[in-house]
Coordinates of C-alpha atoms and ligand atoms in Angstrom, one line a residue:
X30 CA -16.1 -2.2 -32.7
X31 CA -13.8 -2.9 -29.7
X32 CA -14.2 -6.0 -27.6
X33 CA -14.8 -4.3 -24.2
X34 CA -11.9 -6.1 -22.6
X35 CA -9.8 -4.0 -20.2
X36 CA -6.3 -4.8 -18.9
X37 CA -4.9 -2.6 -16.2
X38 CA -1.5 -2.7 -14.6
X39 CA -0.9 -0.8 -11.4
X40 CA 2.4 0.3 -9.9
X41 CA 2.7 2.0 -6.6
X42 CA 1.2 2.8 -3.3
X43 CA -2.2 2.2 -1.8
X44 CA -3.4 5.5 -3.4
X45 CA -2.7 3.9 -6.8
X46 CA -4.5 0.7 -5.8
X47 CA -7.5 2.8 -4.8
X48 CA -7.3 4.9 -8.0
X49 CA -7.3 1.7 -10.0
X50 CA -10.3 0.4 -8.2
X51 CA -12.2 3.6 -9.0
X52 CA -11.1 3.7 -12.7
X53 CA -12.1 0.0 -13.1
X54 CA -15.4 0.7 -11.5
X55 CA -16.1 3.5 -13.9
X56 CA -15.2 1.5 -16.9
X57 CA -17.1 -1.6 -15.8
X58 CA -20.1 0.7 -15.4
X59 CA -19.7 1.4 -19.1
X60 CA -19.7 -2.3 -19.9
X61 CA -16.0 -3.2 -19.9
X62 CA -14.8 -6.4 -18.4
X63 CA -11.4 -7.2 -17.0
X64 CA -8.9 -9.6 -18.5
X65 CA -5.6 -10.7 -17.2
X66 CA -4.4 -11.3 -20.8
X67 CA -2.9 -8.2 -22.1
X68 CA -3.0 -9.7 -25.6
X69 CA -6.7 -9.9 -25.7
X70 CA -7.5 -6.4 -24.4
X71 CA -8.7 -3.6 -26.6
X72 CA -8.1 -1.2 -23.7
X73 CA -4.9 -1.2 -21.8
X74 CA -4.1 1.1 -18.9
X75 CA -1.0 1.5 -16.9
X76 CA -1.5 3.2 -13.5
X77 CA 1.9 4.5 -12.7
X78 CA 4.3 5.6 -9.9
X79 CA 7.1 8.1 -10.0
X80 CA 8.5 7.9 -6.5
X81 CA 11.5 6.0 -7.7
X82 CA 13.1 5.7 -11.1
X83 CA 12.8 2.0 -11.2
X84 CA 9.0 2.1 -11.1
X85 CA 9.0 4.2 -14.2
X86 CA 11.4 2.0 -16.0
X87 CA 9.2 -1.0 -15.4
X88 CA 6.3 0.8 -17.1
X89 CA 8.5 1.7 -20.1
X90 CA 9.4 -2.0 -20.4
X91 CA 5.8 -3.0 -20.2
X92 CA 5.0 -0.4 -22.9
X93 CA 7.9 -1.7 -25.0
X94 CA 6.4 -5.1 -25.0
X95 CA 3.2 -3.9 -26.6
X96 CA 4.8 -1.6 -29.1
X97 CA 3.3 -3.4 -32.1
X98 CA 0.1 -4.8 -30.6
X99 CA -2.1 -2.4 -32.5
X100 CA -1.1 -4.2 -35.7
X101 CA -3.5 -7.0 -34.7
X102 CA -5.9 -4.8 -32.8
X103 CA -6.6 -1.5 -34.6
X104 CA -9.3 -0.7 -32.0
X105 CA -6.8 -0.8 -29.2
X106 CA -6.4 2.2 -26.9
X107 CA -3.4 2.4 -24.6
X108 CA -3.3 4.8 -21.7
X109 CA -0.7 5.9 -19.2
X110 CA -2.4 7.2 -16.1
X111 CA -1.5 8.5 -12.7
X112 CA 1.7 9.9 -11.3
X113 CA 4.1 9.4 -14.2
X114 CA 1.4 10.9 -16.5
X115 CA 1.2 14.0 -14.4
X116 CA 4.9 14.3 -14.1
X117 CA 6.1 13.5 -17.7
X118 CA 3.1 14.5 -19.7
X119 CA 3.8 14.7 -23.5
X120 CA 7.3 13.3 -22.9
X121 CA 5.8 9.9 -22.6
X122 CA 4.8 10.1 -26.3
X123 CA 8.4 10.5 -27.3
X124 CA 9.4 7.3 -25.7
X125 CA 6.2 5.4 -26.4
X126 CA 4.5 6.8 -29.5
X127 CA 1.9 4.0 -29.5
X128 CA 0.3 5.5 -26.3
X129 CA -3.0 7.2 -27.0
X130 CA -3.9 8.9 -23.8
X131 CA -2.0 10.4 -20.9
X132 CA -4.1 11.1 -17.8
X133 CA -2.9 12.6 -14.6
X134 CA -3.9 11.8 -11.1
X135 CA -6.4 14.7 -11.1
X136 CA -8.2 13.7 -14.3
X137 CA -8.9 10.0 -13.6
X138 CA -12.7 10.7 -13.7
X139 CA -12.3 11.6 -17.4
X140 CA -10.9 8.2 -18.4
X141 CA -14.1 6.6 -19.8
X142 CA -14.7 9.6 -22.1
X143 CA -11.0 10.0 -23.1
X144 CA -10.8 6.3 -24.0
X145 CA -13.9 6.6 -26.2
X146 CA -12.7 9.7 -27.9
X147 CA -9.3 8.3 -28.5
X148 CA -10.8 5.2 -30.1
X149 CA -13.2 7.3 -32.2
X150 CA -10.7 10.0 -33.4
X151 CA -7.4 8.1 -33.1
X152 CA -6.0 11.4 -31.8
X153 CA -3.6 11.4 -28.9
X154 CA -4.7 13.3 -25.8
X155 CA -3.0 14.6 -22.7
X156 CA -5.2 15.4 -19.7
X157 CA -3.2 16.6 -16.7
X158 CA -3.5 19.2 -13.9
X159 CA -1.5 22.4 -13.6
X160 CA 2.1 22.2 -12.5
X161 CA 2.7 23.5 -9.0
X162 CA 4.2 26.7 -10.4
X163 CA 1.5 27.3 -13.1
X164 CA -1.0 29.0 -10.9
X165 CA -1.9 30.0 -7.4
X166 CA -2.3 27.3 -4.8
X167 CA -6.0 27.2 -5.1
X168 CA -5.9 27.3 -8.9
X169 CA -3.6 24.3 -8.9
X170 CA -5.7 22.5 -6.3
X171 CA -8.8 23.0 -8.4
X172 CA -7.1 21.5 -11.4
X173 CA -6.6 18.3 -9.4
X174 CA -10.3 17.2 -9.4
X175 CA -11.2 15.0 -6.5
X176 CA -12.1 11.5 -7.6
X177 CA -13.7 9.1 -5.3
X178 CA -17.1 8.3 -6.9
X179 CA -17.8 4.7 -7.7
X180 CA -16.4 1.9 -5.7
X181 CA -15.9 -1.6 -7.0
X182 CA -16.1 -4.3 -4.3
X183 CA -14.4 -6.8 -6.6
X184 CA -11.3 -4.7 -6.9
X185 CA -10.3 -4.7 -3.3
X186 CA -7.4 -6.2 -1.3
X187 CA -10.1 -8.5 0.1
X188 CA -13.8 -8.2 0.4
X189 CA -13.3 -7.3 4.1
X190 CA -10.8 -4.6 3.6
X191 CA -11.1 -1.3 1.7
X192 CA -9.2 1.9 1.3
X193 CA -10.8 5.3 1.7
X194 CA -9.0 8.4 0.7
X195 CA -9.3 11.2 3.2
X196 CA -6.7 13.6 1.7
X197 CA -5.3 14.4 -1.7
X198 CA -1.8 15.7 -2.4
X199 CA 0.9 16.9 -0.2
X200 CA 2.4 20.3 0.8
X201 CA 5.5 19.1 2.7
X202 CA 7.9 19.2 -0.2
X203 CA 10.5 16.9 1.2
X204 CA 13.5 17.5 -1.0
X205 CA 13.7 14.0 -2.4
X206 CA 10.0 13.5 -3.2
X207 CA 7.9 14.0 -6.4
X208 CA 4.6 13.5 -4.7
X209 CA 3.7 17.2 -4.2
X210 CA 4.2 17.5 -8.0
X211 CA 2.3 14.4 -9.0
X212 CA -0.5 14.6 -6.6
X213 CA -0.9 18.3 -6.2
X214 CA -1.7 20.5 -3.2
X215 CA -2.9 19.0 0.1
X216 CA -6.7 18.9 0.3
X217 CA -8.8 17.2 2.9
X218 CA -12.2 15.7 2.0
X219 CA -15.2 16.8 4.0
X220 CA -16.0 14.6 7.1
X221 CA -19.6 14.0 5.9
X222 CA -18.3 12.5 2.5
X223 CA -15.9 10.2 4.3
X224 CA -18.6 9.1 6.8
X225 CA -20.9 8.3 3.9
X226 CA -18.3 6.4 2.0
X227 CA -17.3 4.3 5.0
X228 CA -21.0 3.5 5.6
X229 CA -21.5 2.4 2.1
X230 CA -18.3 0.3 2.2
X231 CA -19.6 -1.3 5.4
X232 CA -22.9 -2.1 3.6
X233 CA -20.9 -3.9 1.0
X234 CA -19.4 -6.1 3.6
X235 CA -16.2 -4.2 4.4
X236 CA -15.0 -4.8 8.0
X237 CA -11.7 -3.0 8.0
X238 CA -11.2 0.4 6.5
X239 CA -7.8 2.0 5.9
X240 CA -7.9 5.8 5.6
X241 CA -5.3 7.1 3.1
X242 CA -3.4 10.3 2.9
X243 CA 0.2 11.2 2.3
X244 CA 0.3 12.8 5.8
X245 CA -2.9 11.4 7.1
X246 CA -2.6 12.8 10.6
X247 CA -2.4 16.4 9.2
X248 CA -6.1 15.9 8.1
X249 CA -8.2 19.0 8.7
X250 CA -11.4 20.2 7.2
X251 CA -13.6 23.1 8.0
X252 CA -17.3 23.0 7.4
X253 CA -19.9 25.5 8.7
X254 CA -17.1 27.2 10.7
X255 CA -16.2 24.0 12.5
X256 CA -12.7 22.6 12.2
X257 CA -12.4 18.8 12.2
X258 CA -9.0 17.1 12.7
X259 CA -8.0 13.5 12.3
X260 CA -9.1 12.8 15.9
X261 CA -12.6 14.2 15.1
X262 CA -12.8 12.1 11.9
X263 CA -12.0 8.9 13.8
X264 CA -14.8 9.7 16.2
X265 CA -17.2 10.4 13.4
X266 CA -16.6 7.0 11.6
X267 CA -15.9 4.9 14.7
X268 CA -19.5 3.7 15.3
X269 CA -20.3 2.9 11.7
X270 CA -22.2 -0.4 11.9
X271 CA -20.3 -3.3 10.4
X272 CA -16.9 -1.7 10.6
X273 CA -14.6 -3.6 13.1
X274 CA -11.3 -2.0 12.5
X275 CA -10.0 1.4 11.4
X276 CA -6.4 2.0 10.2
X277 CA -4.8 5.1 8.7
X278 CA -1.5 5.6 6.8
X279 CA 0.8 7.5 6.5
X280 CA 1.6 9.7 9.4
X281 CA 3.9 12.6 9.5
X282 CA 6.0 12.8 12.7
X283 CA 5.7 16.6 13.2
X284 CA 1.9 16.4 13.1
X285 CA 1.3 13.7 15.6
X286 CA -1.0 15.5 18.0
X287 CA -1.9 14.3 21.5
X288 CA -5.6 14.6 20.5
X289 CA -5.0 11.9 17.9
X290 CA -3.2 9.6 20.3
X291 CA -5.9 10.1 22.9
X292 CA -8.6 9.4 20.3
X293 CA -6.8 6.2 19.4
X294 CA -6.7 5.2 23.1
X295 CA -10.4 5.8 23.6
X296 CA -11.7 4.3 20.3
X297 CA -11.4 0.5 20.5
X298 CA -11.9 -0.1 16.8
X299 CA -8.9 2.0 15.8
X300 CA -5.9 -0.2 15.2
X301 CA -3.0 0.1 17.6
X302 CA -0.6 0.7 14.8
X303 CA 1.1 3.8 13.5
X304 CA 3.2 4.1 10.4
X305 CA 5.3 7.2 11.0
X306 CA 8.4 7.3 8.7
X307 CA 11.5 8.7 10.3
X308 CA 13.4 8.5 7.0
X309 CA 16.9 9.1 8.5
X310 CA 18.7 9.0 11.8
X311 CA 21.0 12.0 11.3
X312 CA 19.8 15.5 11.9
X313 CA 21.9 17.0 9.2
X314 CA 20.4 14.7 6.6
X315 CA 16.9 15.2 7.9
X316 CA 17.5 18.9 7.5
X317 CA 18.6 18.5 3.9
X318 CA 15.6 16.3 3.3
X319 CA 13.5 19.2 4.7
X320 CA 11.5 16.9 7.0
X321 CA 11.0 19.6 9.5
X322 CA 12.0 17.6 12.6
X323 CA 15.0 16.3 14.4
X324 CA 15.7 12.8 15.8
X325 CA 15.1 14.4 19.2
X326 CA 11.6 15.5 18.1
X327 CA 10.9 12.1 16.8
X328 CA 12.1 10.5 20.1
X329 CA 9.7 12.9 22.0
X330 CA 6.9 11.8 19.7
X331 CA 7.7 8.1 20.4
X332 CA 7.6 8.8 24.2
X333 CA 4.2 10.4 23.8
X334 CA 3.0 7.4 21.8
X335 CA 4.3 4.9 24.3
X336 CA 2.8 6.8 27.2
X337 CA -0.7 7.1 25.7
X338 CA -0.7 3.8 23.7
X339 CA 1.7 1.4 25.4
X340 CA 0.6 -1.5 23.1
X341 CA 0.8 0.5 19.9
X342 CA 3.2 -0.8 17.1
X343 CA 5.1 1.8 15.2
X344 CA 6.7 1.2 11.8
X345 CA 8.9 3.5 9.7
X346 CA 10.4 4.2 6.3
X347 CA 14.1 4.9 5.7
X348 CA 16.0 6.2 2.8
X349 CA 19.6 5.1 2.5
X350 CA 22.2 6.6 0.2
X351 CA 20.7 10.1 0.1
X352 CA 23.0 12.7 -1.4
X353 CA 26.1 13.2 0.7
X354 CA 25.2 10.5 3.3
X355 CA 28.5 9.7 5.1
X356 CA 29.1 6.3 6.7
X357 CA 28.8 8.1 10.1
X358 CA 25.4 9.6 9.1
X359 CA 24.2 6.2 7.9
X360 CA 25.2 4.6 11.2
X361 CA 22.9 7.0 12.9
X362 CA 20.0 5.5 11.0
X363 CA 21.1 2.1 12.2
X364 CA 21.2 3.4 15.8
X365 CA 17.6 4.8 15.5
X366 CA 16.3 1.4 14.2
X367 CA 17.9 -0.2 17.3
X368 CA 16.5 2.5 19.6
X369 CA 13.0 2.7 18.4
X370 CA 12.5 -1.0 17.8
X371 CA 10.0 -0.5 14.9
X372 CA 7.5 -3.3 14.2
X373 CA 9.0 -3.1 10.7
X374 CA 10.7 -0.6 8.4
X375 CA 10.5 -0.1 4.7
X376 CA 13.9 0.7 3.4
X377 CA 14.6 2.5 0.1
X378 CA 17.8 3.3 -1.8
X379 CA 17.7 6.9 -2.7
X380 CA 16.6 7.5 -6.3
X381 CA 17.2 11.0 -7.7
X382 CA 13.9 12.4 -9.1
X383 CA 13.9 15.2 -11.7
X384 CA 11.9 18.2 -10.5
X385 CA 12.8 17.7 -6.8
X386 CA 15.0 20.1 -4.8
X387 CA 17.5 17.4 -4.0
X388 CA 18.0 16.6 -7.6
X389 CA 18.5 20.3 -8.4
X390 CA 20.9 21.0 -5.5
X391 CA 23.0 17.9 -4.8
X392 CA 24.7 15.2 -6.7
X393 CA 23.4 11.6 -6.3
X394 CA 26.9 10.7 -5.1
X395 CA 26.5 7.5 -3.2
X396 CA 27.5 4.6 -5.4
X397 CA 24.9 1.9 -6.1
X398 CA 26.9 -0.8 -4.3
X399 CA 27.2 1.3 -1.2
X400 CA 23.5 2.0 -1.2
X401 CA 22.8 -1.7 -1.5
X402 CA 25.1 -2.5 1.3
X403 CA 23.6 0.1 3.6
X404 CA 20.1 -1.1 2.6
X405 CA 20.9 -4.6 3.6
X406 CA 22.7 -3.7 6.8
X407 CA 19.7 -1.6 8.0
X408 CA 17.3 -4.4 7.0
X409 CA 19.4 -6.9 8.9
X410 CA 19.2 -4.9 12.1
X411 CA 15.5 -4.4 11.6
X412 CA 14.9 -8.1 11.0
X413 CA 16.7 -9.0 14.2
X414 CA 14.3 -6.6 16.1
X415 CA 11.3 -8.1 14.3
X416 CA 12.3 -11.6 15.5
X417 CA 12.8 -10.4 19.0
X418 CA 9.6 -8.4 19.2
X419 CA 7.6 -11.2 17.6
X420 CA 8.9 -13.7 20.1
X421 CA 7.4 -11.6 22.9
X422 CA 4.0 -12.7 21.6
X423 CA 4.6 -16.4 22.1
X424 CA 2.2 -17.7 24.7
X425 CA -0.1 -14.7 24.4
X426 CA -3.6 -14.6 23.1
X427 CA -4.3 -12.1 20.3
X428 CA -7.3 -11.0 18.4
X429 CA -7.0 -11.0 14.6
X430 CA -9.2 -9.9 11.8
X431 CA -9.2 -12.9 9.6
X432 CA -8.3 -11.9 6.0
X433 CA -8.8 -15.4 4.5
X434 CA -6.6 -18.2 3.2
X435 CA -2.9 -17.4 3.3
X436 CA -1.3 -16.9 0.0
X437 CA 0.4 -20.2 0.4
X438 CA -3.0 -21.7 0.6
X439 CA -4.2 -19.8 -2.4
X440 CA -1.3 -20.9 -4.4
X441 CA -2.1 -24.5 -3.6
X442 CA 1.4 -25.0 -2.3
X443 CA 2.5 -27.7 0.0
X444 CA 5.1 -27.0 2.6
X445 CA 7.6 -28.9 0.4
X446 CA 7.3 -26.4 -2.4
X447 CA 10.6 -24.6 -2.8
X448 CA 9.0 -21.3 -3.3
X449 CA 6.9 -21.4 -0.2
X450 CA 9.5 -20.2 2.2
X451 CA 10.2 -17.1 0.3
X452 CA 6.7 -16.3 -0.8
X453 CA 4.4 -13.8 0.9
X454 CA 1.8 -15.1 3.2
X455 CA -0.5 -12.3 2.3
X456 CA -4.1 -13.2 2.4
X457 CA -6.5 -12.7 -0.4
X458 CA -5.3 -12.5 -3.9
X459 CA -6.1 -8.9 -4.1
X460 CA -6.9 -8.3 -7.8
X461 CA -3.4 -8.1 -9.0
X462 CA -1.7 -7.2 -5.8
X463 CA 1.0 -9.6 -5.0
X464 CA 4.0 -9.1 -2.8
X465 CA 7.2 -8.5 -4.6
X466 CA 10.6 -9.7 -3.5
X467 CA 13.3 -7.2 -2.9
X468 CA 16.4 -7.1 -5.0
X469 CA 18.1 -9.3 -2.4
X470 CA 15.1 -11.4 -1.9
X471 CA 15.0 -10.6 1.7
X472 CA 11.8 -8.8 2.0
X473 CA 8.5 -8.9 0.4
X474 CA 5.9 -6.3 0.3
X475 CA 3.6 -5.8 3.2
X476 CA 0.0 -5.6 2.3
X477 CA -1.1 -3.5 5.1
X478 CA 1.8 -1.7 6.6
X479 CA 3.0 1.4 4.9
X480 CA 2.3 4.0 2.5
X481 CA 3.7 2.6 -0.5
X482 CA 4.8 -0.9 -1.3
X483 CA 5.5 -1.8 -4.8
X484 CA 5.5 -5.2 -6.4
X485 CA 5.2 -6.0 -10.0
X486 CA 2.9 -8.7 -11.0
X487 CA 1.1 -10.0 -14.0
X488 CA -1.1 -12.5 -12.3
X489 CA -4.5 -10.9 -12.3
X490 CA -6.4 -8.5 -14.4
X491 CA -5.9 -5.7 -12.0
X492 CA -2.2 -6.0 -11.9
X493 CA -0.5 -4.1 -9.2
X494 CA 3.0 -3.4 -8.3
X495 CA 2.2 -2.9 -4.8
X496 CA 4.4 -1.5 -2.1
X497 CA 1.5 -1.7 1.9
X498 CA -0.5 -1.9 2.0
X499 CA 2.3 0.5 2.7
X500 CA 3.5 -0.1 -0.7
X501 CA 7.2 -0.1 -1.4
X502 CA 9.1 -0.9 -4.5
X503 CA 11.2 -3.9 -3.7
X504 CA 12.6 -4.2 -7.2
X505 CA 14.4 -0.9 -6.8
X506 CA 15.8 -1.7 -3.4
X507 CA 12.8 -0.9 -1.3
X508 CA 12.8 -3.7 1.1
X509 CA 10.9 -4.6 4.2
X510 CA 10.5 -7.4 6.4
X511 CA 6.9 -7.9 6.8
X512 CA 5.9 -11.1 5.2
X513 CA 7.0 -14.5 4.6
X514 CA 5.3 -17.8 4.1
X515 CA 5.0 -20.1 7.0
X516 CA 5.4 -23.7 6.2
X517 CA 2.8 -24.9 8.7
X518 CA 2.4 -28.6 8.7
X519 CA -1.1 -28.8 7.2
X520 CA -2.8 -32.1 7.0
X521 CA -5.1 -30.8 4.4
X522 CA -4.1 -29.2 1.2
X523 CA -6.4 -26.9 -0.7
X524 CA -7.7 -27.9 -4.1
X525 CA -5.5 -25.9 -6.5
X526 CA -8.1 -25.9 -9.1
X527 CA -10.2 -23.5 -7.2
X528 CA -7.3 -21.4 -6.1
X529 CA -5.1 -20.7 -9.0
X530 CA -3.7 -17.3 -9.4
X531 CA -5.3 -16.2 -12.5
X532 CA -8.8 -16.3 -11.2
X533 CA -9.9 -12.7 -11.7
X534 CA -10.7 -12.1 -8.1
X535 CA -13.2 -14.8 -8.9
X536 CA -12.4 -15.6 -5.4
X537 CA -15.5 -14.2 -3.8
X538 CA -14.4 -14.4 -0.3
X539 CA -17.8 -14.0 1.1
X540 CA -18.0 -17.6 0.4
X541 CA -15.2 -19.9 1.1
X542 CA -12.9 -20.5 -1.8
X543 CA -12.9 -24.1 -0.8
X544 CA -16.6 -24.4 -0.6
X545 CA -18.8 -24.2 2.5
X546 CA -18.0 -27.6 3.9
X547 CA -14.3 -27.4 3.4
X548 CA -12.1 -28.4 6.4
X549 CA -9.4 -26.3 8.0
X550 CA -6.8 -24.6 5.8
X551 CA -4.0 -22.1 6.6
X552 CA -5.6 -18.7 7.2
X553 CA -4.0 -15.4 7.7
X554 CA -5.1 -12.4 9.8
X555 CA -3.7 -9.4 11.4
X556 CA -3.7 -8.2 15.0
X557 CA -4.8 -4.7 15.9
X558 CA -1.1 -3.8 16.0
X559 CA -0.7 -5.0 12.4
X560 CA 1.2 -8.2 13.1
X561 CA 0.5 -11.0 10.6
X562 CA -0.8 -14.2 12.2
X563 CA -1.0 -17.5 10.4
X564 CA -3.1 -20.3 11.8
X565 CA -5.2 -23.3 10.8
X566 CA -9.0 -22.7 10.6
X567 CA -12.2 -23.0 8.7
X568 CA -12.3 -20.7 5.7
X569 CA -15.6 -19.4 6.9
X570 CA -13.9 -17.4 9.5
X571 CA -12.7 -14.9 6.9
X572 CA -14.0 -11.4 7.7
X573 CA -14.5 -12.2 11.4
X574 CA -12.5 -11.4 14.5
X575 CA -10.9 -14.5 15.9
X576 CA -8.8 -15.2 19.0
X577 CA -5.5 -16.9 18.4
X578 CA -3.0 -18.4 20.9
X579 CA 0.4 -17.6 19.6
X580 CA 2.6 -20.7 19.7
X581 CA 5.6 -19.7 17.6
X582 CA 7.0 -17.0 15.3
X583 CA 9.3 -16.2 12.5
X584 CA 10.8 -12.8 11.7
X585 CA 7.7 -11.8 9.9
X586 CA 4.9 -13.8 11.2
X587 CA 3.2 -15.1 14.3
X588 CA 2.0 -18.7 14.2
X589 CA -0.8 -19.8 16.3
X590 CA -3.8 -21.9 17.0
X591 CA -7.4 -20.8 17.1
X592 CA -8.9 -20.6 20.6
X593 CA -12.0 -22.9 20.3
X594 CA -14.8 -24.4 22.1
X595 CA -15.8 -27.6 20.5
X596 CA -19.5 -28.1 19.7
X597 CA -21.1 -31.4 19.3
X598 CA -23.0 -31.3 16.0
X599 CA -23.4 -34.8 15.0
X600 CA -20.9 -35.5 12.3
X601 CA -20.0 -31.9 11.4
X602 CA -16.3 -31.7 11.6
X603 CA -16.3 -28.9 14.1
X604 CA -16.4 -25.3 13.0
X605 CA -14.5 -23.6 15.8
X606 CA -16.5 -21.3 17.9
X607 CA -14.6 -18.3 19.1
X608 CA -13.9 -18.0 22.7
Ligands
SAM716 N1 4.0 10.6 2.6 C1 4.8 9.6 3.2 C2 5.7 10.1 4.2 O1 6.2 11.2 4.2 O2 6.2 9.3 5.0 C3 5.6 8.8 2.2 C4 5.1 8.7 0.8 S1 6.4 8.2 -0.3 C5 5.4 8.0 -1.7 C6 6.8 6.6 0.3 C7 8.2 6.4 0.7 O3 9.0 6.4 -0.4 C8 8.8 7.6 1.6 O4 8.4 7.4 2.9 C9 10.2 7.5 1.3 O5 10.8 6.6 2.3 C10 10.3 6.8 -0.1 N2 10.8 7.7 -1.1 C11 10.2 8.9 -1.5 N3 10.9 9.5 -2.4 C12 12.0 8.7 -2.6 C13 13.2 8.8 -3.4 N4 13.4 9.8 -4.3 N5 14.1 7.8 -3.4 C14 13.9 6.8 -2.5 N6 12.9 6.6 -1.7 C15 11.9 7.6 -1.8
SF4_717 FE1 4.9 14.5 1.1 FE2 5.6 12.2 2.2 FE3 6.7 13.0 -0.1 FE4 7.4 14.2 2.1 S1 7.8 12.1 1.6 S2 6.8 15.3 0.2 S3 5.5 14.1 3.3 S4 4.6 12.6 0.2

């Protein structure tokens, strides 16, 4: 008899975070409960990422640590699921013979059954989709079963925020990227399914929904002879009662249609924020990456964005050290960061991935120290721009969706804590999602910004190596500049006992973690253009829109004060009323 305890570790992008939410929901439905102690779990799952080699190595290290755990737990089932499972399949058994099940991204719905079977038969199983070359496009697409059934409100970045997948897979085949292999052909979900899901998320208390797709602005779905594009989908979900903000990641530059920009302009709940990775500033490199656009095309797109949405923030991803990248080519990336003044950029050192065209055709010839130096140089230029553009907000009033206590608050830190300055200010302790620090310690992952931020953590049952909310793997050089803790001078420290990290999302943010009568604490929220704002306020503001006067800033964060009208309520210490 197994003990019903489940430990799950997640590496990768928002897609993986969402997949873990769904897998956990399915298993909890079968009576499982989460634990953050791997040693006490009879079911252990690793939801994996293959985008960079380092993410895979981390999983093998984690697997190595539990090599002998079945000696004490004969009922234990160990599963490797997600992208690495689809990519490496049986090969995982060679390196980790103690693994019982290998389940690809297209078979996640099978996990409850496969876990039961493995426990009953003690036979190893591989459940994966067809490789891209093993069948016609539609055969391969069918083998990637869509999986967005149950949702689990407790497994979210915060109770107010949820991801909704609108597309599966990718057909762009950028030469460096494994995603078309690990996630299969591009498929858009029907509008009606997405509308239903968003409505049900809103009924569960979600205020901000982030629509996910590898190239989300390429969304198209035809039903009853009617084609719906991303702009139509935004219209369809915009008026969902309860939803206050709609975001979508990640966009592909070539597919940025005017209809989408106009829809964003006309729909007030849609965030003024676009993550549109440029990847490189040199046309010759972009061509070898097979991105399908030039820097001039990208510039044209930026002009169209600025014309239609003058207040829209744009962020990017860059790869440094791609095969054959000369110093001159790299400097062109630097020039584009200067020219486009991105809100932030996620910067990755190129990692050669078996099965990709780049790996087949070119040598990974840029030495590691050169990649690192270029990474840091680009990051420095971006950081300078962040500081300048953040400073433009000082003195302005912004509207933020309050996510809840800052991470600093959640950690029970005081401003004198040494770690505070380098720690993420990300809001709710998403079950297992914690910002990771880059190899240089300069950037931490951004919980909302990009397609794929990675961070490795072992704090909570739902352990995520999370790279955005645009998720990026900082441990292998992916670095960004999107969050930092802000040592505000708080007069009131939170009670650490209620806020410690290992609470398994016990933090039900629908109620204040500090209790209903708690006084002001450091809260964090985001503007519609995805800027992080930290301010002092009553925890009950979580999940609401608040107006903040920006008084100061750091490279990563705006600091402000809540705009209040004071009410006279006898002795009550003054819950701010939003102006
Ligand atoms: N679909 C998104 C797009 O095209 O912008 C990106 C998805 S990818 C999972 C996230 C980011 O990882 C990419 O934007 C790219 O910068 C980075 N990336 C992908 N493959 C990589 C590789 N082999 N080495 C380094 N970075 C890589
Ligand atoms: Fe697709 Fe993005 Fe990978 Fe290109 S980088 S293949 S668009 S997932």
